[in-house]
CSV table of C-alpha atoms in Angstrom, one decimal:
chain,number,residue,atom,x,y,z
G,698,MET,CA,6.1,-10.2,-13.5
G,699,ASN,CA,6.4,-13.7,-11.8
G,700,ASP,CA,8.1,-15.8,-14.0
G,701,THR,CA,7.9,-20.1,-13.5
G,702,PHE,CA,9.5,-22.1,-16.0
G,703,LEU,CA,8.4,-25.7,-16.4
G,704,PRO,CA,10.4,-28.4,-17.8
G,705,GLY,CA,10.1,-28.6,-21.5
G,706,ASN,CA,12.3,-29.0,-24.7
G,707,GLY,CA,15.0,-26.6,-24.1
G,708,PHE,CA,13.6,-23.9,-26.6
G,709,ASP,CA,16.4,-21.6,-25.4
G,710,THR,CA,18.8,-23.9,-27.5
G,711,TYR,CA,17.4,-22.4,-31.1
G,712,GLU,CA,18.2,-19.6,-33.1
G,713,GLU,CA,16.6,-16.5,-31.6
G,714,GLN,CA,14.7,-15.6,-35.4
G,715,ASP,CA,13.4,-19.1,-35.4
G,716,ARG,CA,11.3,-18.6,-31.7
G,717,VAL,CA,8.2,-17.8,-30.6
G,718,LEU,CA,6.4,-17.6,-27.5
G,719,MET,CA,3.0,-18.6,-27.5
G,720,GLY,CA,-0.2,-17.1,-25.4
G,721,LEU,CA,-1.1,-20.1,-24.1
G,722,SER,CA,-4.8,-20.7,-23.1
G,723,GLY,CA,-5.1,-24.3,-22.2
G,724,SER,CA,-7.7,-25.0,-25.1
G,725,VAL,CA,-7.6,-27.2,-27.8
G,726,ARG,CA,-7.4,-24.4,-30.2
G,727,SER,CA,-4.3,-22.5,-28.6
G,728,GLY,CA,-2.6,-26.1,-28.5
G,729,VAL,CA,-3.2,-26.6,-32.5
G,730,ALA,CA,-1.7,-23.3,-32.9
G,731,VAL,CA,1.3,-24.5,-30.9
G,732,ARG,CA,1.4,-27.6,-33.4
G,733,ILE,CA,1.2,-25.5,-36.5
G,734,LEU,CA,3.7,-22.9,-35.4
G,735,GLN,CA,6.1,-26.3,-34.7
G,736,GLN,CA,5.5,-27.7,-38.1
G,737,GLN,CA,6.9,-24.2,-39.8
G,738,GLY,CA,9.9,-24.5,-38.1
G,739,PHE,CA,9.6,-22.3,-34.8
G,740,ALA,CA,10.9,-23.4,-31.3
G,741,VAL,CA,7.8,-23.1,-29.7
G,742,ALA,CA,7.6,-21.8,-25.8
G,743,ALA,CA,4.3,-20.9,-23.9
G,744,ALA,CA,3.2,-18.4,-21.8
G,745,VAL,CA,0.1,-18.3,-19.7
G,746,VAL,CA,-0.5,-14.9,-18.3
G,747,ARG,CA,-2.6,-14.3,-15.2
G,748,LEU,CA,-4.1,-11.3,-14.7
G,749,ALA,CA,-6.2,-11.6,-11.7
G,750,ASP,CA,-5.9,-13.8,-8.4
G,751,THR,CA,-9.8,-15.6,-9.2
G,752,PRO,CA,-10.2,-19.5,-8.6
G,753,GLU,CA,-10.8,-19.3,-12.8
G,754,GLU,CA,-7.3,-17.6,-13.5
G,755,HIS,CA,-5.9,-20.0,-11.5
G,756,ALA,CA,-7.9,-23.2,-13.1
G,757,ALA,CA,-7.0,-21.7,-16.6
G,758,ALA,CA,-3.5,-21.1,-15.9
G,759,ASP,CA,-3.6,-25.0,-14.7
G,760,ALA,CA,-5.0,-25.9,-17.6
G,761,ALA,CA,-2.8,-24.3,-20.1
G,762,LYS,CA,0.2,-25.8,-17.9
G,763,ALA,CA,-0.8,-29.2,-18.4
G,764,LEU,CA,-1.6,-28.4,-21.9
G,765,ALA,CA,1.9,-27.4,-21.9
G,766,LYS,CA,3.4,-30.7,-20.6
G,767,LYS,CA,1.3,-32.3,-23.1
G,768,LEU,CA,2.8,-30.6,-26.5
G,769,ASP,CA,6.3,-30.9,-24.5
G,770,VAL,CA,7.3,-27.2,-24.5
G,771,GLU,CA,8.2,-25.0,-21.6
G,772,CYS,CA,5.6,-22.6,-20.1
G,773,ILE,CA,6.2,-19.4,-18.8
G,774,ALA,CA,3.6,-18.9,-16.0
G,775,LEU,CA,3.0,-15.1,-16.1
G,776,ASN,CA,1.5,-12.8,-12.9
G,777,ALA,CA,0.8,-9.4,-14.8
G,778,GLU,CA,-2.3,-8.6,-12.3
G,779,ALA,CA,-0.7,-4.6,-12.5
G,780,LEU,CA,-2.1,-4.8,-15.9
G,781,ALA,CA,-5.8,-6.0,-14.8
G,782,GLY,CA,-7.6,-2.3,-15.7
G,783,GLN,CA,-6.5,-2.4,-19.1
G,784,ASP,CA,-8.2,-4.2,-22.3
G,785,VAL,CA,-8.0,-7.6,-21.3
G,786,ASP,CA,-6.1,-8.5,-24.5
G,787,ALA,CA,-3.5,-5.7,-24.8
G,788,ALA,CA,-3.0,-6.5,-21.2
G,789,ARG,CA,-2.1,-10.4,-22.3
G,790,PHE,CA,0.1,-9.2,-25.1
G,791,ALA,CA,2.0,-7.1,-23.0
G,792,ALA,CA,2.9,-9.5,-20.8
G,793,LEU,CA,4.0,-11.8,-23.4
G,794,LEU,CA,6.1,-8.6,-25.1
G,795,THR,CA,7.7,-8.2,-21.7
G,796,ALA,CA,8.7,-12.0,-21.3
G,797,ALA,CA,9.6,-12.6,-24.9
G,798,ASP,CA,12.0,-9.2,-24.8
G,799,LYS,CA,13.5,-10.9,-21.6
G,800,LEU,CA,13.9,-14.1,-22.7
G,801,GLY,CA,15.3,-12.9,-26.2
G,802,ILE,CA,12.2,-14.1,-28.1
G,803,GLN,CA,11.5,-12.1,-31.1
G,804,TYR,CA,7.8,-13.1,-32.3
G,805,VAL,CA,4.4,-14.0,-30.1
G,806,ALA,CA,1.6,-15.8,-31.1
G,807,SER,CA,-2.1,-16.5,-30.4
G,808,GLY,CA,-4.8,-18.6,-31.2
G,809,HIS,CA,-7.3,-16.1,-32.2
G,810,TYR,CA,-8.9,-16.5,-35.9
G,811,ALA,CA,-7.6,-13.5,-37.6
G,812,ARG,CA,-5.1,-12.6,-40.0
G,813,MET,CA,-1.7,-10.3,-40.3
G,814,GLU,CA,-0.7,-9.0,-43.7
G,815,THR,CA,2.5,-6.8,-44.4
G,816,ASP,CA,2.3,-4.1,-46.7
G,817,THR,CA,4.9,-3.0,-49.2
G,818,GLN,CA,6.2,-0.5,-46.4
G,819,SER,CA,7.0,-3.3,-44.2
G,820,VAL,CA,3.7,-2.2,-42.1
G,821,SER,CA,1.8,-5.2,-40.3
G,822,HIS,CA,-2.3,-4.8,-40.8
G,823,LEU,CA,-4.6,-6.9,-39.2
G,824,PHE,CA,-7.4,-8.5,-41.1
G,825,PRO,CA,-10.4,-11.6,-40.4
G,826,PRO,CA,-9.7,-14.7,-41.0
G,827,GLU,CA,-10.3,-16.1,-44.6
G,828,SER,CA,-11.5,-19.0,-43.5
G,829,GLY,CA,-15.0,-18.5,-42.7
G,830,ALA,CA,-14.1,-18.9,-39.0
G,831,PRO,CA,-15.0,-16.6,-36.5
G,832,ASP,CA,-13.8,-13.1,-36.8
G,833,GLU,CA,-11.8,-12.1,-33.8
G,834,SER,CA,-9.1,-9.2,-35.7
G,835,ASP,CA,-11.9,-6.3,-33.5
G,836,ARG,CA,-10.2,-8.1,-30.5
G,837,LEU,CA,-6.8,-7.6,-31.4
G,838,ALA,CA,-7.4,-3.8,-33.1
G,839,ALA,CA,-6.3,-2.4,-29.5
G,840,LEU,CA,-2.6,-3.6,-30.1
G,841,SER,CA,0.1,-1.2,-30.6
G,842,PRO,CA,1.7,-1.3,-34.5
G,843,GLU,CA,5.0,-2.8,-31.4
G,844,VAL,CA,2.5,-6.1,-30.9
G,845,LEU,CA,1.3,-6.2,-34.3
G,846,THR,CA,5.0,-6.4,-36.0
G,847,ARG,CA,6.0,-9.1,-34.3
G,848,LEU,CA,2.6,-10.8,-33.7
G,849,ILE,CA,1.7,-14.4,-35.2
G,850,LEU,CA,-1.6,-15.8,-36.0
G,851,PRO,CA,-1.3,-19.4,-37.1
G,852,LEU,CA,-5.1,-20.1,-37.4
G,853,GLY,CA,-6.0,-17.1,-39.7
G,854,ASP,CA,-6.2,-19.7,-42.2
G,855,PHE,CA,-8.4,-22.5,-40.8
G,856,ALA,CA,-11.8,-23.0,-40.2
G,857,PRO,CA,-13.0,-24.2,-37.3
G,858,GLU,CA,-13.5,-27.4,-38.5
G,859,ASP,CA,-10.4,-27.5,-39.7
G,860,VAL,CA,-8.8,-26.6,-36.0
G,861,GLU,CA,-11.2,-29.6,-34.6
G,862,ASP,CA,-9.5,-32.1,-37.1
G,863,MET,CA,-6.0,-31.0,-36.9
G,864,ALA,CA,-6.5,-31.1,-32.9
G,865,GLU,CA,-7.7,-35.2,-33.5
G,866,ASP,CA,-4.5,-35.5,-35.6
G,867,PHE,CA,-2.4,-34.1,-33.0
G,868,LYS,CA,-4.7,-36.3,-30.1
G,869,LEU,CA,-4.8,-33.1,-27.9
């Protein structure tokens, strides 16, 4: 995996428990997720994961880097082509966790419409969103318990219309 750092707001000066590495797709939705995390008090860094050396993957990475610059967050570009044979979401989260571990960041986040809840035994469980948003929990079902215990899903309580309104408010 190659790590490339872009200029940002110096997230590495915050306390470790306050940090989160956001998987950034370049979509407005992932930008809103970053802003929500920031409003919740997290120091956010972003990562864009490239699973193939294709024009589409490069364009998506460029869009994510441009969004990170607009959001004023550091962005790590991860070349994870070696993981390309795996389930796409599992491969992306594996790359995110590896990068988070290298950076000493406890949590990873994404803009999926799903929710995380922890039971009385401190086991994390994945649930559909309560907001009527499209259920994307099935896309994350293959994630390991290690990923689930570290995963934050800031959009799980919001309807797509709410996310669109927030995008306008955040000028995204």
